[in-house]
mmCIF file of C-alpha atoms in Angstrom:
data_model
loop_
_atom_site.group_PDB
_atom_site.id
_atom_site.type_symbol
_atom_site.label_atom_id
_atom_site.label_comp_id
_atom_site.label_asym_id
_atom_site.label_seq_id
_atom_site.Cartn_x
_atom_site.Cartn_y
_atom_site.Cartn_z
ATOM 1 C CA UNK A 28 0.000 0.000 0.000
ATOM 2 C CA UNK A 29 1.315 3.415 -1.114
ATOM 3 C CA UNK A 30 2.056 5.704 1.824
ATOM 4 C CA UNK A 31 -0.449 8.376 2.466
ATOM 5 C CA UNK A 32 0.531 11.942 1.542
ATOM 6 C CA UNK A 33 -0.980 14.763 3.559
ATOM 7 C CA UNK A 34 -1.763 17.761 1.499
ATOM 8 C CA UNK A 35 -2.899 21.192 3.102
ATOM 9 C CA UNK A 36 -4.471 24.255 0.885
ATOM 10 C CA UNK A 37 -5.142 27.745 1.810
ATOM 11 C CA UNK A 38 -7.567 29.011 -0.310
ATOM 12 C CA UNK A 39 -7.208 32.732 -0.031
ATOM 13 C CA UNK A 40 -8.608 35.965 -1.540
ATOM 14 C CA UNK A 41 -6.061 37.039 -2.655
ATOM 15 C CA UNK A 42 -3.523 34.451 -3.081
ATOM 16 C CA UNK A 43 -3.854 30.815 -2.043
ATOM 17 C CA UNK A 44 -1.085 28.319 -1.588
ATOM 18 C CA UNK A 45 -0.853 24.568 -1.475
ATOM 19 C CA UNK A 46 1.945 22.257 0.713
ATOM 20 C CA UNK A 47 2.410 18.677 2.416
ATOM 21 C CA UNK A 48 3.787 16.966 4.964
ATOM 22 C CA UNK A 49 7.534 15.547 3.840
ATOM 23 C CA UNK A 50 8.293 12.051 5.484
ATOM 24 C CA UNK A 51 9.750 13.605 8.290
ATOM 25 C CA UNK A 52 7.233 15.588 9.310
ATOM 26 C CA UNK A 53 7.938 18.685 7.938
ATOM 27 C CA UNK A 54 5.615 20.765 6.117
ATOM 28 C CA UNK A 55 7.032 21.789 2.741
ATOM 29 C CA UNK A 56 5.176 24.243 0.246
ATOM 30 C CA UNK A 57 4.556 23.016 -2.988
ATOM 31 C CA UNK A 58 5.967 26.034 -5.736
ATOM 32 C CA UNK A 59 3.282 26.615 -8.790
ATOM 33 C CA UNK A 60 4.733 26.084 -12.069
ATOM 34 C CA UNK A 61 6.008 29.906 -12.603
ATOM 35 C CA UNK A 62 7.841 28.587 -9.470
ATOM 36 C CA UNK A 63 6.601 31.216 -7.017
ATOM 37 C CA UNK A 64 5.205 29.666 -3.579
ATOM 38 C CA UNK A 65 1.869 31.844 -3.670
ATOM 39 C CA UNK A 66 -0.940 31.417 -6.598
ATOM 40 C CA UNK A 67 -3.008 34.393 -6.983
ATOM 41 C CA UNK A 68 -6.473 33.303 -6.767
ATOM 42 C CA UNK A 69 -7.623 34.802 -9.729
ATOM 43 C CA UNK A 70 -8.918 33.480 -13.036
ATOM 44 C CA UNK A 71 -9.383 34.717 -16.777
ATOM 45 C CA UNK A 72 -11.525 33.668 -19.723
ATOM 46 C CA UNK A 73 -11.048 33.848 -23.029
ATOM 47 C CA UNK A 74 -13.801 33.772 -25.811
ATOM 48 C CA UNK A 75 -12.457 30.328 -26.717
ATOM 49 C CA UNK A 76 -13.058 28.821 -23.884
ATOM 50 C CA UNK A 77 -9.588 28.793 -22.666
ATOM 51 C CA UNK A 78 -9.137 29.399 -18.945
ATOM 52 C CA UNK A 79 -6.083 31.251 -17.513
ATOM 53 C CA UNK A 80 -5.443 30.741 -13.882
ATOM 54 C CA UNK A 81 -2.965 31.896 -11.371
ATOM 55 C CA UNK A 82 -0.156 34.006 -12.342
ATOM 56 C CA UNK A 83 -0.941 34.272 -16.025
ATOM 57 C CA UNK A 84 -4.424 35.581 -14.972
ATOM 58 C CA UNK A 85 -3.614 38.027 -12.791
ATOM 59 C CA UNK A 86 -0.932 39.275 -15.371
ATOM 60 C CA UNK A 87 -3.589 39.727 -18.161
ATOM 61 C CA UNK A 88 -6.188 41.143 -15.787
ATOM 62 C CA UNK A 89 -5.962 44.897 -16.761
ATOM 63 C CA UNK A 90 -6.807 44.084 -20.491
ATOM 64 C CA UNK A 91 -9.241 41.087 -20.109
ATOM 65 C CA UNK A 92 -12.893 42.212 -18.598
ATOM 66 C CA UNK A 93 -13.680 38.755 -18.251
ATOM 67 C CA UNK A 94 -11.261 38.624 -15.532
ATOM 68 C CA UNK A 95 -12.424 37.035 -11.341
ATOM 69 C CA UNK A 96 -10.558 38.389 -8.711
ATOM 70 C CA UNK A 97 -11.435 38.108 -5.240
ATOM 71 C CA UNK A 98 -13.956 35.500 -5.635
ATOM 72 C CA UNK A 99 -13.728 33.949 -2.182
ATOM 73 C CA UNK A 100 -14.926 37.446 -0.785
ATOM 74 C CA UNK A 101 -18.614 36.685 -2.595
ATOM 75 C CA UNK A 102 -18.916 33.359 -1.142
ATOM 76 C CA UNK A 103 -22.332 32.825 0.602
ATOM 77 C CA UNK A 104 -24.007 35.524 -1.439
ATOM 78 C CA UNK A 105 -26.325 35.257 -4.454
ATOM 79 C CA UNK A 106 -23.604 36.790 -6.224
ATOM 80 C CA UNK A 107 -22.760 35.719 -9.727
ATOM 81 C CA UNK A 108 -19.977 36.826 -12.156
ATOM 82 C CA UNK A 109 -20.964 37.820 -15.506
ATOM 83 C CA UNK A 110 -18.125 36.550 -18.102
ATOM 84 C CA UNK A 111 -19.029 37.980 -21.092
ATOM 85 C CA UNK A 112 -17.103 36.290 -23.888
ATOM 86 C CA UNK A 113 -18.767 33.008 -22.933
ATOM 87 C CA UNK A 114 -22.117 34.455 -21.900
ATOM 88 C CA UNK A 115 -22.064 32.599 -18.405
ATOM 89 C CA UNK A 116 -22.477 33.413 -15.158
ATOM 90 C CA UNK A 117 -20.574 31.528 -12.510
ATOM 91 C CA UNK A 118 -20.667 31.410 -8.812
ATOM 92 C CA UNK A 119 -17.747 32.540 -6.690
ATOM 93 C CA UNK A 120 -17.776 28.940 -5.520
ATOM 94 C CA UNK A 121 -17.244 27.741 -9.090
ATOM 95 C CA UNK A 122 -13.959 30.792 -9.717
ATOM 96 C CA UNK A 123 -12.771 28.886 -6.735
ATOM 97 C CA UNK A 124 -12.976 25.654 -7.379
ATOM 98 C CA UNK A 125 -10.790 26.791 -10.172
ATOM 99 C CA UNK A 126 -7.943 27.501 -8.639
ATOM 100 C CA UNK A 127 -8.256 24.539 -6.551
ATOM 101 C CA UNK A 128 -8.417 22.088 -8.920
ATOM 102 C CA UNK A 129 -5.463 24.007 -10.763
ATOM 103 C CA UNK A 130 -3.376 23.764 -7.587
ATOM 104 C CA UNK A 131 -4.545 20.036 -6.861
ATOM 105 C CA UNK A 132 -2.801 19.250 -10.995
ATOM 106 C CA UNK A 133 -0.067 20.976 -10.390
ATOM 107 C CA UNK A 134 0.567 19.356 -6.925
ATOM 108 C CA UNK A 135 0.125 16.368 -8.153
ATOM 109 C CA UNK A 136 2.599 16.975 -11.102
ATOM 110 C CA UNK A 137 5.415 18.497 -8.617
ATOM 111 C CA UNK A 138 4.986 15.423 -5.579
ATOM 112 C CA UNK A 139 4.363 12.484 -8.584
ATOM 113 C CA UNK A 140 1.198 11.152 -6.415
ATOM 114 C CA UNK A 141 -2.552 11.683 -7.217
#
């Protein structure tokens, strides 16, 4: 049986950041693919359907409307975002889950363990 790996993510407003517990016992932060140890929690749409998340997002932000920021600070409203290239609303529950399951790949990728 594979030994268990204990993963911790803080999902912030902001920024959100993912790590595990090392063998040993020590908690080690897992770096995103730019290689930074922080993720900004924001995520960008493109008319294609493509979906830009993290760093890349935040770096097109100013020029892309369709462009979620801040998402966690909506959660438990009726709040919706409008993306208008796609014409679809989301939740901030959905922007968030998102970045999570973008941190989860990459993760995954970086520790070689689903």
């Amino acid at each position: 049986m594979a030994k268990e790996i204990i993963v911790g993510i803080d999902l912030g407003t902001t920024n959100s950041v993912i790590s595990y517990m090392q063998p040993d016992g020590k908690v080690k932060v897992i770096p995103n693919p730019e290689g930074t140890n922080t993720t900004p929690s924001v995520v960008g749409f493109k008319g294609s359907g493509e979906e830009i998340i993290g760093n890349a997002a935040k770096r097109q932000a100013i020029t892309n409307p369709d462009t979620v920021s801040s998402a966690k600070r909506k959660m438990g409203t009726a709040d919706k975002f409008h993306i208008g290239c796609l014409d679809k609303d989301y939740t901030p529950q959905e922007i968030s889950a998102k970045v999570l399951a973008y941190m989860k790949d990459y993760a995954e990728k970086n520790i070689g363990s689903p």
